[in-house]
Amino acid sequence: YSQRYKTGETTVYENEENWKFNMTYQYSPKYKTWEPFKNLKGKSKWLDIIKAQNLNYLPQSIGFNTDITRSYYEFQERDINEGMRLPVTFSEQFLWNRQFTLNWDIFKALKMQYTSATHAEIEEPYTVINKSLYPDAYEAWKDSVKHSLASFGRPLNYASTFNASYKVPLDKIPLLDWVGLDGSYNSTYGWNRGTELEDGTSLGHTANTTRKISINGQLRLETLYKKVKFLDEANQRFSGNKKTATTTKKTTTAAPKKVTSNTQGADAAKTDDKNAQADSNKKKGYSSEVKLNDSTYTEVKHSQNSKRIVVRATTKEGKTYNLKYKKVDENTIRVKNQDTIPVKISVVAKEPLQDKGWYKTAQVLARGLMMVRNVSFSYRNDYAMTLPGFRTEIGDAFGQKSVNGILSPGLDFAFGAIGDSYVNKALDNGWLIQNDSNITTPVTTNGTEDLQVKVTLEPVRDLKIDLNASRNVNKSRSIRFMYEGMPATQSGSFKMTVFTAKSAFAGSGNINNNYNSKPFNDFMKNIPIIQERLERQYANSVYPVGSGAAFEGKTYDPANGGVDQYSADVLVPAFLAAYTGKNASGSSLDIFPSILRMMPNWTLTYSGLSKLGWFAERFRSFNINHSYSSVYAVGAYNSYTNYMGYMNGMGFILDVTSGNPVPSSMYNINTVSITESFSPLIGVDMTFNNDLTMKLEYKKSRALSLSLTSVALTENYSNDIVVGFGYKLKDLNLFGAKRIQSGEAKKKKGSKKTAETETASTANRTTANRLVGGVSHDLNLRIDFSYRMQNALNRNIQTHVTTATNGSTAYQLKLQGEYTFSSRLTLTGFLDWQKNIPLVSTSSYPTTMADFGISMKFKLTR
């Protein structure tokens, strides 16, 4: 509590009082997670999912914070003229804020968090609070404050958030440990008190909610392949591991030859003899007389080092004995016959499968079938709703208030589990203000769906292909709930990966043949085909309500306004069919293609050439790169306000000129586009054995933009060639720098040094090697040259006239040399030369620009 009181010649009194109360409570229990099956006996991996079951029966933490603040100001000005009393000036504010947090990981894989905050005011009469001067007003104020405190005040705004994430424990299931799956759910809820007019009429409050759903999955197929022995061996055979193992073995075998000790040499010779003897025994097979036991199993060590064996047993008389056995390991079998007679057991190893031609062929085929190495996907769904004109207030429990036995606005709204149909629910329950001319703000909703799919392929060793496909849909709606029928408008955008490489190399023509282009010719041929297909869909349909008295309830007649050949419903499907290489007679008519039509883009890298003989002699690395991407996009679009739906997205709009109903979808689309690029179409990165690096790239791209307002197609093409060289000149000596050796150990005549002493002396000399009289560091050189040719064409669909609107040829040369004098000083010399030659425009002219100079970088700190 604080108070400030002031009086003076012109002031009877000026009084300011402030109260503040705060309380915080935090509860974090300490207990062990309940894991009833944790100590379950058994080593089977199938028990892991049972052992992992757990439960946190109490939350990790609960927090509560509340603060109450009150301020009151009262001012009485002194009247200079005696006999008059001036009115008292005052101001007051009484607020109560509350926050609540809950963290609860019910399971280790399920994490949840909830927070809420309420900002409320304590209602009090707008009057002077002076017990001595106005006792009656003071009593009324006190009674009002008591009632308001008892009801936790009048909310001004409320906000809550809920976050949950869950990781599916598939790694605990042996057959599914190669699958990863997790998801998260996030929601927010807000409520704000609305404006009240002077007569006490409320314009309604505003409630809003958001929801974000995210699902991520991964298929680690390499882990799955390892579960099958044959597939695992095929992977190792073509991954280079076998070669590495053989090399290691050879190195290990050759090492003993360098040993000078006689004892070690003898041991190594014995080891070699044993290995040779084992190989000889394997070739000859195993044969020995074994006496069986009638009470226990008998184990036989055959030393064949293989589980592919042929086992035979005979008695002393030479008769075949029916031997029952089990393979324990590659060198041991366990005879199950319980007998007392001696038998002769022979074991011969079969030819390894790896040496059989059919087995090698099967492994090659299996490796090809296992080209898919990894698959991952992510899906995101976002939704938001803003609800103005909300009639009811809210309470503290999840921001809800009971209205006629129903929670308002409902737990589904508080946690974002709603859709556009929630507006109907709110109207049915009377939660929205209608029939009020002051309510003009519509309900707005925003939704986003985003799908990303990535696949990694490895058809052969050192060849990696990354596929990626995506689809993104944005939708926004405005619902005018205050009018009958709740008219709504929709807007949004669309983007999806497609495959348009079939038309990428068709060419755009030249001025001599009027820029003749096969894809564009196909586009023009597709227009009447698509128009006819749409007309067939509208045949025998009935004009819907709203078409006018002359049309309502009558059969559709193209003579009154048929499908417009230049509408988006015709041009967009014809455009997609032409540039994706599809037949217009059977292609999709959807402007917004479904997920099933989503096509992958890719990136390809091959690094195997550097392992071949000719390349290995000249290159340290030799990588071939290729990348392709193509994206179809619908720019910002809006729905027609006079659209009349008919069936499955089909309907009519009223022609502004004739007033007749015209077949059309509900969307008014301005522009659709296809952006395609080969970046690069072919690229090579090389590193020579002498540290020279080189890069060659050829890039190709095009951007197609179909304007539905101007009925024209704009094409932008570009071709790029990039050549780059890099070289590191090591230890460039400047200013007469010399390296000297100091502290070199001297040999005495007749003295003998052991190998350890020689090694230590060499290390000392290397350490003592130092630079004097100048600098000697690496000089990095880089040269890059690029050539780019680009042009732009405008094709008028109505007149079939093509015009070149832009084009240029650009050259660029970059030279750079960088030398590091010390850890603080770096000197760089550079040259950047560019030349641009316009091909079309008459208002521009060739330009040449050159930048060159030297830059110095000096670091003042380490």
Coordinates of C-alpha atoms in Angstrom, one line a residue, residues 64 78 127 131 196 223 234 251 372 426 435 447 496 564 584 588 606 672 676 721 751 754 776:
F64 CA -1.1 -20.4 -9.9
R78 CA -9.6 25.4 -3.4
T127 CA -18.6 7.8 -7.5
K131 CA -16.5 7.7 3.8
E196 CA -20.7 -1.0 -24.8
T223 CA 16.8 -51.0 -40.9
A234 CA 23.2 -58.1 -50.4
T251 CA 47.0 -55.8 -43.8
V372 CA 14.3 -47.1 -51.7
A426 CA -23.4 -20.7 -32.1
N435 CA -30.8 -8.3 -36.3
G447 CA -7.2 -22.8 -42.9
M496 CA 1.7 -28.2 -55.7
D564 CA -17.2 -19.6 -71.8
A584 CA -7.1 -33.4 -72.9
S588 CA -8.6 -33.9 -65.0
Y606 CA 26.6 -39.7 -58.5
V672 CA -2.1 -19.6 -62.5
E676 CA 10.1 -25.2 -63.7
I721 CA 26.3 -21.9 -68.2
S751 CA 76.8 -44.0 -30.3
T754 CA 67.2 -47.1 -30.5
S776 CA 54.7 -18.3 -46.1

